């Protein structure tokens, strides 16, 4: 008998619009592979629990803002108990056709050395987001903080490549990260030193250390609102800068 693979997912919630969040949840639960989605309520403010009553939804309140990394790690023990084949780290402002998992899972199953996959990511107006990248240099990071795009930033985003073809980038943006669950657990999730930003880069570095790799797979796509909080909020800009400093202290220049 052929056993159907299953997927768990986690979304960290902080002051989200329920209508936006519901679209992300529905996108996941629309797949026959969906086993359970964990909603980690990362806020001390009023609860959303009563809005999400579904047998495949597990709602967990942290009572405070743990940040992205600790929020997703909040369910590591539960993830071990669920024994899913794949685990999706998902942003609350992402929507997609549930059928994309058919091809993503097939690619993950074919390659023993592949730990992480991500699809092509589009803005709501269908413009491409450059989510497959090289590891960031200090110069590039400064340019991004200053919101300057030049040949260096374009090179870091593989804009010289045919992004209609699959590739193995250094890192993949954290809005949609489909892991083999056993690999995500072996990595012990994200490094909790990163409150927000750079944790996706860091976990890709650690995948390298395990002798595994990551794939950007553009044959399927998702839509991501991509709110760019750090470019609009001074406090979040400092959080981004702090995470960058921690990243370079850990991995070197």
Coordinates of N, CA, C and O in Angstrom, one line a residue, residues 53-210:
X53 N -11.5 27.7 14.3 CA -11.9 26.4 14.8 C -11.9 25.4 13.7 O -12.8 25.4 12.8
X54 N -10.9 24.5 13.7 CA -10.8 23.5 12.6 C -10.0 22.3 13.2 O -9.0 22.5 13.9
X55 N -10.4 21.1 12.9 CA -9.6 19.9 13.5 C -8.2 19.9 13.1 O -7.4 19.2 13.8
X56 N -7.8 20.5 12.0 CA -6.4 20.5 11.6 C -5.6 21.8 12.0 O -4.4 21.9 11.7
X57 N -6.3 22.6 12.8 CA -5.6 23.8 13.3 C -5.3 23.7 14.8 O -6.2 23.3 15.6
X58 N -4.1 23.9 15.2 CA -3.7 24.0 16.6 C -3.3 25.4 16.9 O -2.3 25.8 16.4
X59 N -4.0 26.0 17.8 CA -3.7 27.4 18.1 C -3.0 27.5 19.5 O -3.4 26.8 20.4
X60 N -1.8 28.2 19.5 CA -1.0 28.2 20.6 C -0.7 29.7 20.9 O -0.2 30.4 20.1
X61 N -0.9 30.1 22.2 CA -0.6 31.5 22.6 C 0.7 31.5 23.4 O 0.8 30.8 24.4
X62 N 1.6 32.4 22.9 CA 2.9 32.6 23.7 C 2.8 33.6 24.8 O 3.7 33.8 25.6
X63 N 1.7 34.4 24.7 CA 1.5 35.5 25.7 C 2.4 36.7 25.6 O 2.3 37.7 26.3
X64 N 3.4 36.6 24.7 CA 4.3 37.7 24.5 C 5.0 37.5 23.1 O 4.8 36.4 22.5
X65 N 5.6 38.6 22.6 CA 6.3 38.5 21.3 C 7.6 37.8 21.4 O 8.6 38.4 21.9
X66 N 7.7 36.6 21.0 CA 8.9 35.8 21.0 C 9.8 36.1 19.8 O 11.0 35.7 19.8
X67 N 9.3 36.7 18.8 CA 10.1 36.9 17.5 C 9.8 35.7 16.6 O 9.1 34.7 16.9
X68 N 10.3 35.8 15.4 CA 10.1 34.8 14.3 C 10.7 33.5 14.7 O 10.1 32.4 14.6
X69 N 12.0 33.5 15.0 CA 12.7 32.2 15.2 C 12.1 31.4 16.4 O 11.8 30.3 16.3
X70 N 12.0 32.1 17.6 CA 11.5 31.4 18.8 C 10.0 31.1 18.6 O 9.6 30.0 19.1
X71 N 9.3 31.9 17.8 CA 7.9 31.6 17.6 C 7.8 30.3 16.8 O 7.0 29.4 17.2
X72 N 8.5 30.1 15.7 CA 8.4 28.8 15.0 C 9.0 27.7 15.8 O 8.5 26.5 15.6
X73 N 10.0 27.9 16.6 CA 10.6 26.8 17.4 C 9.7 26.4 18.5 O 9.9 25.4 19.1
X74 N 8.7 27.2 18.8 CA 7.8 27.0 19.9 C 7.1 25.6 19.8 O 6.6 25.0 20.7
X75 N 7.0 25.1 18.5 CA 6.3 23.9 18.3 C 7.2 22.7 18.0 O 6.7 21.7 17.5
X76 N 8.5 22.8 18.2 CA 9.4 21.7 17.9 C 9.0 20.4 18.6 O 9.1 19.4 17.9
X77 N 8.7 20.4 19.8 CA 8.3 19.2 20.5 C 7.0 18.6 19.9 O 6.9 17.4 19.7
X78 N 6.1 19.5 19.6 CA 4.8 19.0 19.0 C 5.1 18.5 17.6 O 4.4 17.5 17.2
X79 N 6.1 19.0 16.9 CA 6.4 18.6 15.6 C 7.0 17.2 15.6 O 6.7 16.3 14.7
X80 N 7.8 16.9 16.7 CA 8.3 15.5 16.8 C 7.1 14.5 17.0 O 7.2 13.4 16.5
X81 N 6.2 14.9 17.8 CA 5.0 14.1 18.1 C 4.1 13.8 16.9 O 3.6 12.7 16.7
X82 N 4.0 14.8 16.0 CA 3.2 14.7 14.8 C 3.8 13.7 13.8 O 3.0 13.1 13.0
X83 N 5.1 13.6 13.7 CA 5.8 12.7 12.8 C 5.4 13.0 11.3 O 5.1 12.0 10.6
X84 N 5.4 14.2 10.9 CA 5.1 14.5 9.5 C 6.3 14.3 8.7 O 7.4 14.2 9.2
X85 N 6.1 14.2 7.4 CA 7.2 14.0 6.4 C 7.8 15.3 6.1 O 9.1 15.4 5.9
X86 N 7.0 16.4 6.0 CA 7.5 17.7 5.6 C 6.9 18.7 6.5 O 5.8 18.6 7.0
X87 N 7.7 19.8 6.7 CA 7.2 20.9 7.5 C 7.3 22.2 6.8 O 8.4 22.5 6.3
X88 N 6.3 23.0 6.7 CA 6.3 24.3 6.0 C 6.3 25.5 7.0 O 5.4 25.6 7.9
X89 N 7.3 26.3 6.9 CA 7.4 27.6 7.6 C 6.8 28.6 6.7 O 7.3 28.9 5.6
X90 N 5.7 29.2 7.2 CA 4.9 30.0 6.3 C 4.6 31.4 6.9 O 4.3 31.5 8.1
X91 N 4.7 32.4 6.1 CA 4.3 33.8 6.5 C 2.8 33.9 6.4 O 2.1 33.3 5.6
X92 N 2.2 34.8 7.2 CA 0.8 35.0 7.2 C 0.2 35.7 6.1 O -1.0 35.8 5.8
X93 N 1.1 36.3 5.3 CA 0.6 37.1 4.1 C 1.0 36.5 2.8 O 1.2 37.1 1.8
X94 N 0.9 35.1 2.8 CA 1.2 34.3 1.6 C -0.1 33.5 1.2 O -0.8 33.0 2.0
X95 N -0.3 33.5 -0.1 CA -1.4 32.7 -0.7 C -0.9 31.8 -1.8 O 0.1 32.2 -2.5
X96 N -1.5 30.7 -2.1 CA -1.0 29.8 -3.2 C -2.1 28.8 -3.5 O -3.0 28.5 -2.7
X97 N -1.9 28.2 -4.7 CA -2.8 27.0 -5.0 C -2.3 25.8 -4.3 O -1.1 25.5 -4.4
X98 N -3.1 25.1 -3.6 CA -2.7 24.0 -2.8 C -2.0 22.9 -3.6 O -1.2 22.1 -3.1
X99 N -2.2 22.9 -4.9 CA -1.6 21.8 -5.8 C -0.1 22.0 -5.9 O 0.5 21.0 -6.4
X100 N 0.4 23.1 -5.5 CA 1.9 23.3 -5.7 C 2.7 22.2 -4.9 O 3.8 21.9 -5.3
X101 N 2.1 21.6 -3.8 CA 2.8 20.6 -3.0 C 3.1 19.4 -3.8 O 4.0 18.6 -3.5
X102 N 2.2 19.1 -4.8 CA 2.4 17.9 -5.6 C 3.9 17.8 -6.2 O 4.6 16.8 -6.1
X103 N 4.3 18.9 -6.8 CA 5.6 19.0 -7.4 C 6.7 19.2 -6.4 O 7.8 18.6 -6.5
X104 N 6.5 20.0 -5.4 CA 7.5 20.3 -4.4 C 7.9 19.0 -3.6 O 9.1 18.8 -3.4
X105 N 6.9 18.3 -3.3 CA 7.1 17.0 -2.5 C 7.9 16.0 -3.4 O 8.8 15.3 -3.0
X106 N 7.5 16.0 -4.7 CA 8.1 15.0 -5.6 C 9.6 15.3 -5.7 O 10.5 14.4 -5.7
X107 N 10.0 16.6 -5.8 CA 11.4 17.0 -5.9 C 12.1 16.6 -4.6 O 13.3 16.2 -4.6
X108 N 11.5 16.9 -3.4 CA 12.1 16.6 -2.2 C 12.4 15.1 -2.0 O 13.4 14.7 -1.4
X109 N 11.4 14.3 -2.5 CA 11.5 12.9 -2.3 C 12.6 12.3 -3.2 O 13.2 11.2 -2.9
X110 N 12.9 12.9 -4.3 CA 13.8 12.4 -5.3 C 15.3 12.6 -4.8 O 16.1 11.8 -5.3
X111 N 15.6 13.5 -4.0 CA 17.0 13.9 -3.7 C 17.2 13.7 -2.2 O 16.7 14.5 -1.4
X112 N 18.0 12.8 -1.8 CA 18.3 12.5 -0.4 C 19.0 13.7 0.3 O 19.0 13.9 1.5
X113 N 19.7 14.5 -0.5 CA 20.6 15.5 0.0 C 19.9 16.9 0.0 O 20.4 17.9 0.3
X114 N 18.6 16.9 -0.4 CA 17.8 18.1 -0.5 C 17.0 18.3 0.8 O 16.2 17.4 1.1
X115 N 17.3 19.3 1.6 CA 16.6 19.6 2.8 C 15.4 20.6 2.7 O 14.5 20.5 3.5
X116 N 15.5 21.5 1.8 CA 14.6 22.7 1.8 C 14.3 23.0 0.4 O 15.2 23.0 -0.5
X117 N 13.0 23.3 0.1 CA 12.6 23.8 -1.2 C 11.7 25.0 -1.0 O 11.0 25.2 0.0
X118 N 11.7 25.9 -2.0 CA 10.9 27.0 -2.1 C 10.5 27.3 -3.5 O 11.3 27.1 -4.4
X119 N 9.3 27.8 -3.8 CA 8.8 28.1 -5.1 C 9.2 29.5 -5.5 O 9.8 30.3 -4.8
X120 N 8.8 29.8 -6.7 CA 8.9 31.2 -7.2 C 7.9 32.1 -6.4 O 6.8 31.6 -6.1
X121 N 8.3 33.3 -6.0 CA 7.5 34.1 -5.2 C 7.2 35.4 -6.0 O 8.0 36.0 -6.6
X122 N 5.9 35.7 -6.0 CA 5.4 36.9 -6.8 C 4.7 37.9 -5.9 O 4.1 37.5 -4.8
X123 N 4.8 39.1 -6.2 CA 4.0 40.2 -5.6 C 2.5 39.9 -6.0 O 2.3 39.2 -7.0
X124 N 1.5 40.5 -5.3 CA 0.2 40.4 -5.8 C -0.1 40.9 -7.2 O -1.1 40.4 -7.8
X125 N 0.7 41.8 -7.7 CA 0.6 42.2 -9.1 C 1.4 41.3 -10.1 O 1.5 41.7 -11.3
X126 N 1.9 40.2 -9.6 CA 2.6 39.2 -10.4 C 4.0 39.6 -10.7 O 4.7 38.9 -11.5
X127 N 4.6 40.7 -10.2 CA 6.0 40.9 -10.4 C 6.8 39.9 -9.5 O 6.4 39.5 -8.5
X128 N 8.0 39.6 -10.0 CA 8.8 38.6 -9.4 C 9.5 39.2 -8.2 O 10.1 40.3 -8.2
X129 N 9.5 38.4 -7.1 CA 10.3 38.7 -5.9 C 11.6 37.9 -6.0 O 11.5 36.7 -6.2
X130 N 12.7 38.5 -5.8 CA 14.0 37.8 -5.9 C 14.4 37.2 -4.5 O 15.1 37.7 -3.7
X131 N 13.8 36.0 -4.3 CA 13.9 35.4 -3.0 C 15.0 34.3 -2.9 O 15.4 33.9 -1.8
X132 N 15.6 34.0 -4.0 CA 16.8 33.0 -4.1 C 18.0 33.9 -4.2 O 18.2 34.6 -5.2
X133 N 18.9 33.8 -3.2 CA 20.0 34.7 -3.2 C 21.4 34.1 -2.8 O 21.4 32.9 -2.3
X134 N 22.4 34.8 -3.0 CA 23.7 34.4 -2.5 C 23.8 34.9 -1.1 O 23.1 35.8 -0.7
X135 N 24.7 34.4 -0.3 CA 24.9 34.8 1.1 C 25.3 36.3 1.1 O 26.1 36.7 0.3
X136 N 24.7 37.1 2.0 CA 24.9 38.6 1.9 C 26.3 39.0 2.3 O 26.9 38.5 3.3
X137 N 26.9 39.9 1.6 CA 28.2 40.5 2.0 C 27.8 41.7 2.9 O 26.7 42.2 2.8
X138 N 28.8 42.2 3.6 CA 28.6 43.4 4.4 C 28.2 44.6 3.5 O 27.3 45.4 3.9
X139 N 28.9 44.8 2.4 CA 28.6 45.9 1.5 C 27.2 45.8 1.0 O 26.4 46.8 1.0
X140 N 26.7 44.6 0.6 CA 25.4 44.5 0.1 C 24.4 44.8 1.2 O 23.3 45.4 1.0
X141 N 24.7 44.3 2.4 CA 23.7 44.5 3.5 C 23.6 46.0 3.8 O 22.4 46.5 4.0
X142 N 24.6 46.8 3.7 CA 24.6 48.2 3.9 C 23.7 48.9 2.8 O 22.9 49.7 3.1
X143 N 23.9 48.4 1.6 CA 23.2 48.9 0.5 C 21.7 48.7 0.6 O 20.8 49.5 0.4
X144 N 21.3 47.5 1.1 CA 19.9 47.1 1.3 C 19.3 48.0 2.4 O 18.2 48.4 2.3
X145 N 20.1 48.2 3.5 CA 19.5 49.0 4.6 C 19.3 50.4 4.1 O 18.3 51.1 4.5
X146 N 20.2 50.9 3.2 CA 20.0 52.2 2.6 C 19.0 52.3 1.5 O 18.8 53.3 0.9
X147 N 18.5 51.1 1.1 CA 17.5 50.9 0.0 C 18.1 51.3 -1.3 O 17.5 52.0 -2.1
X148 N 19.4 50.9 -1.5 CA 20.1 51.2 -2.8 C 20.2 49.9 -3.6 O 20.7 48.9 -3.0
X149 N 19.7 49.9 -4.8 CA 19.9 48.7 -5.7 C 20.9 49.0 -6.7 O 20.8 50.0 -7.4
X150 N 21.9 48.2 -6.9 CA 22.9 48.4 -7.9 C 23.3 47.0 -8.5 O 22.7 46.0 -8.2
X151 N 24.4 46.9 -9.2 CA 24.8 45.7 -9.9 C 25.2 44.6 -8.8 O 25.0 43.4 -9.1
X152 N 25.7 45.0 -7.7 CA 26.0 44.1 -6.6 C 24.8 43.4 -6.1 O 24.7 42.1 -6.0
X153 N 23.8 44.2 -5.7 CA 22.6 43.6 -5.2 C 21.9 42.7 -6.3 O 21.3 41.7 -5.9
X154 N 21.9 43.1 -7.5 CA 21.3 42.3 -8.6 C 22.0 41.0 -8.8 O 21.4 40.0 -9.0
X155 N 23.4 41.1 -8.6 CA 24.2 39.8 -8.8 C 23.8 38.9 -7.6 O 23.7 37.7 -7.8
X156 N 23.7 39.5 -6.4 CA 23.4 38.6 -5.2 C 22.0 38.0 -5.4 O 21.7 36.9 -4.8
X157 N 21.1 38.5 -6.2 CA 19.8 38.0 -6.4 C 19.7 37.1 -7.6 O 18.6 36.8 -8.1
X158 N 20.8 36.7 -8.2 CA 20.9 35.9 -9.4 C 20.1 36.4 -10.6 O 19.6 35.7 -11.4
X159 N 20.1 37.8 -10.7 CA 19.3 38.3 -11.8 C 19.9 38.1 -13.2 O 19.3 38.2 -14.2
X160 N 21.2 37.6 -13.2 CA 21.9 37.3 -14.4 C 21.5 35.9 -14.8 O 21.9 35.4 -15.9
X161 N 20.9 35.1 -14.0 CA 20.5 33.7 -14.3 C 19.1 33.7 -14.9 O 18.3 34.6 -14.8
X162 N 18.8 32.6 -15.5 CA 17.4 32.3 -16.0 C 16.6 31.8 -14.8 O 16.7 30.6 -14.4
X163 N 15.9 32.7 -14.2 CA 15.1 32.3 -13.0 C 13.8 31.5 -13.3 O 13.0 31.3 -12.4
X164 N 13.7 31.2 -14.5 CA 12.6 30.2 -14.9 C 13.1 28.8 -14.7 O 12.3 27.9 -14.9
X165 N 14.3 28.6 -14.4 CA 14.9 27.3 -14.2 C 15.2 27.1 -12.7 O 15.6 28.0 -12.0
X166 N 15.2 25.8 -12.3 CA 15.6 25.5 -10.9 C 17.0 25.8 -10.6 O 17.9 25.7 -11.6
X167 N 17.4 26.2 -9.4 CA 18.7 26.4 -9.0 C 18.9 26.1 -7.5 O 17.9 26.1 -6.8
X168 N 20.2 26.0 -7.1 CA 20.5 25.7 -5.7 C 21.2 27.0 -5.2 O 22.4 27.1 -5.2
X169 N 20.4 27.9 -4.6 CA 21.0 29.1 -4.1 C 21.6 29.0 -2.7 O 21.5 27.9 -2.1
X170 N 22.3 30.0 -2.3 CA 22.9 30.0 -1.0 C 21.8 30.0 0.1 O 21.8 29.2 1.0
X171 N 20.9 30.9 -0.1 CA 19.8 30.9 0.9 C 18.5 31.3 0.2 O 18.5 31.9 -0.9
X172 N 17.4 31.0 0.9 CA 16.0 31.3 0.4 C 15.3 32.1 1.4 O 15.3 31.8 2.6
X173 N 14.5 33.1 0.9 CA 13.8 34.0 1.8 C 12.8 33.2 2.6 O 12.2 32.2 2.1
X174 N 12.6 33.6 3.9 CA 11.8 32.8 4.8 C 10.3 32.8 4.7 O 9.6 32.3 5.6
X175 N 9.7 33.4 3.7 CA 8.2 33.5 3.7 C 7.6 32.2 3.4 O 6.4 32.0 3.8
X176 N 8.3 31.3 2.7 CA 7.7 29.9 2.4 C 8.9 29.0 2.3 O 9.7 29.0 1.4
X177 N 9.1 28.2 3.4 CA 10.3 27.3 3.4 C 9.7 25.9 3.7 O 9.2 25.6 4.8
X178 N 9.8 25.0 2.7 CA 9.3 23.6 2.9 C 10.5 22.7 3.2 O 11.3 22.4 2.3
X179 N 10.5 22.2 4.4 CA 11.6 21.4 4.9 C 11.2 19.9 4.9 O 10.0 19.6 5.1
X180 N 12.2 19.0 4.8 CA 12.0 17.7 5.3 C 11.9 17.8 6.8 O 12.9 18.4 7.4
X181 N 10.9 17.3 7.4 CA 10.7 17.5 8.9 C 11.9 17.0 9.7 O 12.4 17.6 10.6
X182 N 12.4 15.8 9.3 CA 13.5 15.3 10.1 C 14.8 16.2 10.0 O 15.5 16.3 11.0
X183 N 15.0 16.8 8.9 CA 16.1 17.8 8.8 C 15.9 19.0 9.6 O 16.8 19.5 10.2
X184 N 14.7 19.5 9.6 CA 14.3 20.7 10.4 C 14.5 20.4 11.9 O 15.1 21.3 12.6
X185 N 14.1 19.2 12.3 CA 14.3 18.9 13.7 C 15.8 18.6 14.0 O 16.2 19.0 15.1
X186 N 16.5 18.0 13.1 CA 18.0 17.8 13.4 C 18.7 19.2 13.5 O 19.7 19.3 14.2
X187 N 18.2 20.2 12.8 CA 18.8 21.5 12.9 C 18.3 22.2 14.2 O 18.9 23.3 14.5
X188 N 17.4 21.6 14.9 CA 16.8 22.2 16.0 C 16.1 23.6 15.7 O 16.1 24.5 16.5
X189 N 15.5 23.6 14.5 CA 14.8 24.8 14.0 C 15.7 26.0 13.8 O 16.9 25.8 13.4
X190 N 15.2 27.1 14.1 CA 16.0 28.4 13.8 C 16.9 28.7 15.0 O 16.6 28.3 16.2
X191 N 17.9 29.5 14.8 CA 18.8 30.0 15.8 C 18.0 31.1 16.5 O 17.7 32.2 15.9
X192 N 17.7 31.0 17.8 CA 16.9 31.9 18.5 C 17.6 33.2 18.9 O 17.0 34.1 19.5
X193 N 18.9 33.3 18.6 CA 19.5 34.6 18.8 C 19.0 35.6 17.9 O 19.2 36.8 18.1
X194 N 18.4 35.2 16.8 CA 17.8 36.2 15.8 C 16.3 36.4 16.2 O 15.5 35.5 16.0
X195 N 16.0 37.5 16.7 CA 14.6 37.8 17.0 C 13.8 37.9 15.8 O 12.7 37.3 15.7
X196 N 14.3 38.5 14.7 CA 13.6 38.6 13.4 C 14.6 39.1 12.4 O 15.5 39.9 12.8
X197 N 14.6 38.6 11.2 CA 15.5 38.8 10.2 C 16.8 38.0 10.3 O 17.3 37.9 11.5
X198 N 17.4 37.5 9.2 CA 18.6 36.8 9.1 C 18.5 35.3 9.6 O 19.4 34.5 9.4
X199 N 17.4 34.9 10.3 CA 17.3 33.6 10.7 C 17.1 32.6 9.5 O 17.6 31.5 9.6
X200 N 16.6 33.1 8.4 CA 16.5 32.3 7.2 C 17.8 32.1 6.6 O 18.2 31.0 6.1
X201 N 18.7 33.1 6.6 CA 20.0 33.0 6.1 C 20.8 32.0 6.9 O 21.5 31.1 6.4
X202 N 20.7 32.2 8.2 CA 21.5 31.4 9.2 C 21.1 29.9 9.0 O 22.0 29.0 9.0
X203 N 19.8 29.5 8.9 CA 19.5 28.1 8.9 C 20.0 27.5 7.6 O 20.3 26.3 7.5
X204 N 20.0 28.3 6.5 CA 20.6 27.8 5.2 C 22.1 27.5 5.4 O 22.6 26.6 4.8
X205 N 22.8 28.4 6.1 CA 24.2 28.1 6.4 C 24.4 26.8 7.1 O 25.3 26.0 6.8
X206 N 23.5 26.5 8.1 CA 23.6 25.3 8.9 C 23.2 24.1 8.0 O 23.7 23.0 8.3
X207 N 22.3 24.2 7.1 CA 22.0 23.2 6.1 C 23.3 22.8 5.4 O 23.6 21.6 5.2
X208 N 24.0 23.8 5.0 CA 25.3 23.5 4.3 C 26.2 22.7 5.2 O 26.9 21.7 4.7
X209 N 26.3 23.0 6.5 CA 27.2 22.3 7.4 C 26.8 20.8 7.5 O 27.6 20.0 7.8
X210 N 25.5 20.5 7.3 CA 25.1 19.2 7.4 C 25.2 18.4 6.0 O 24.8 17.3 5.9

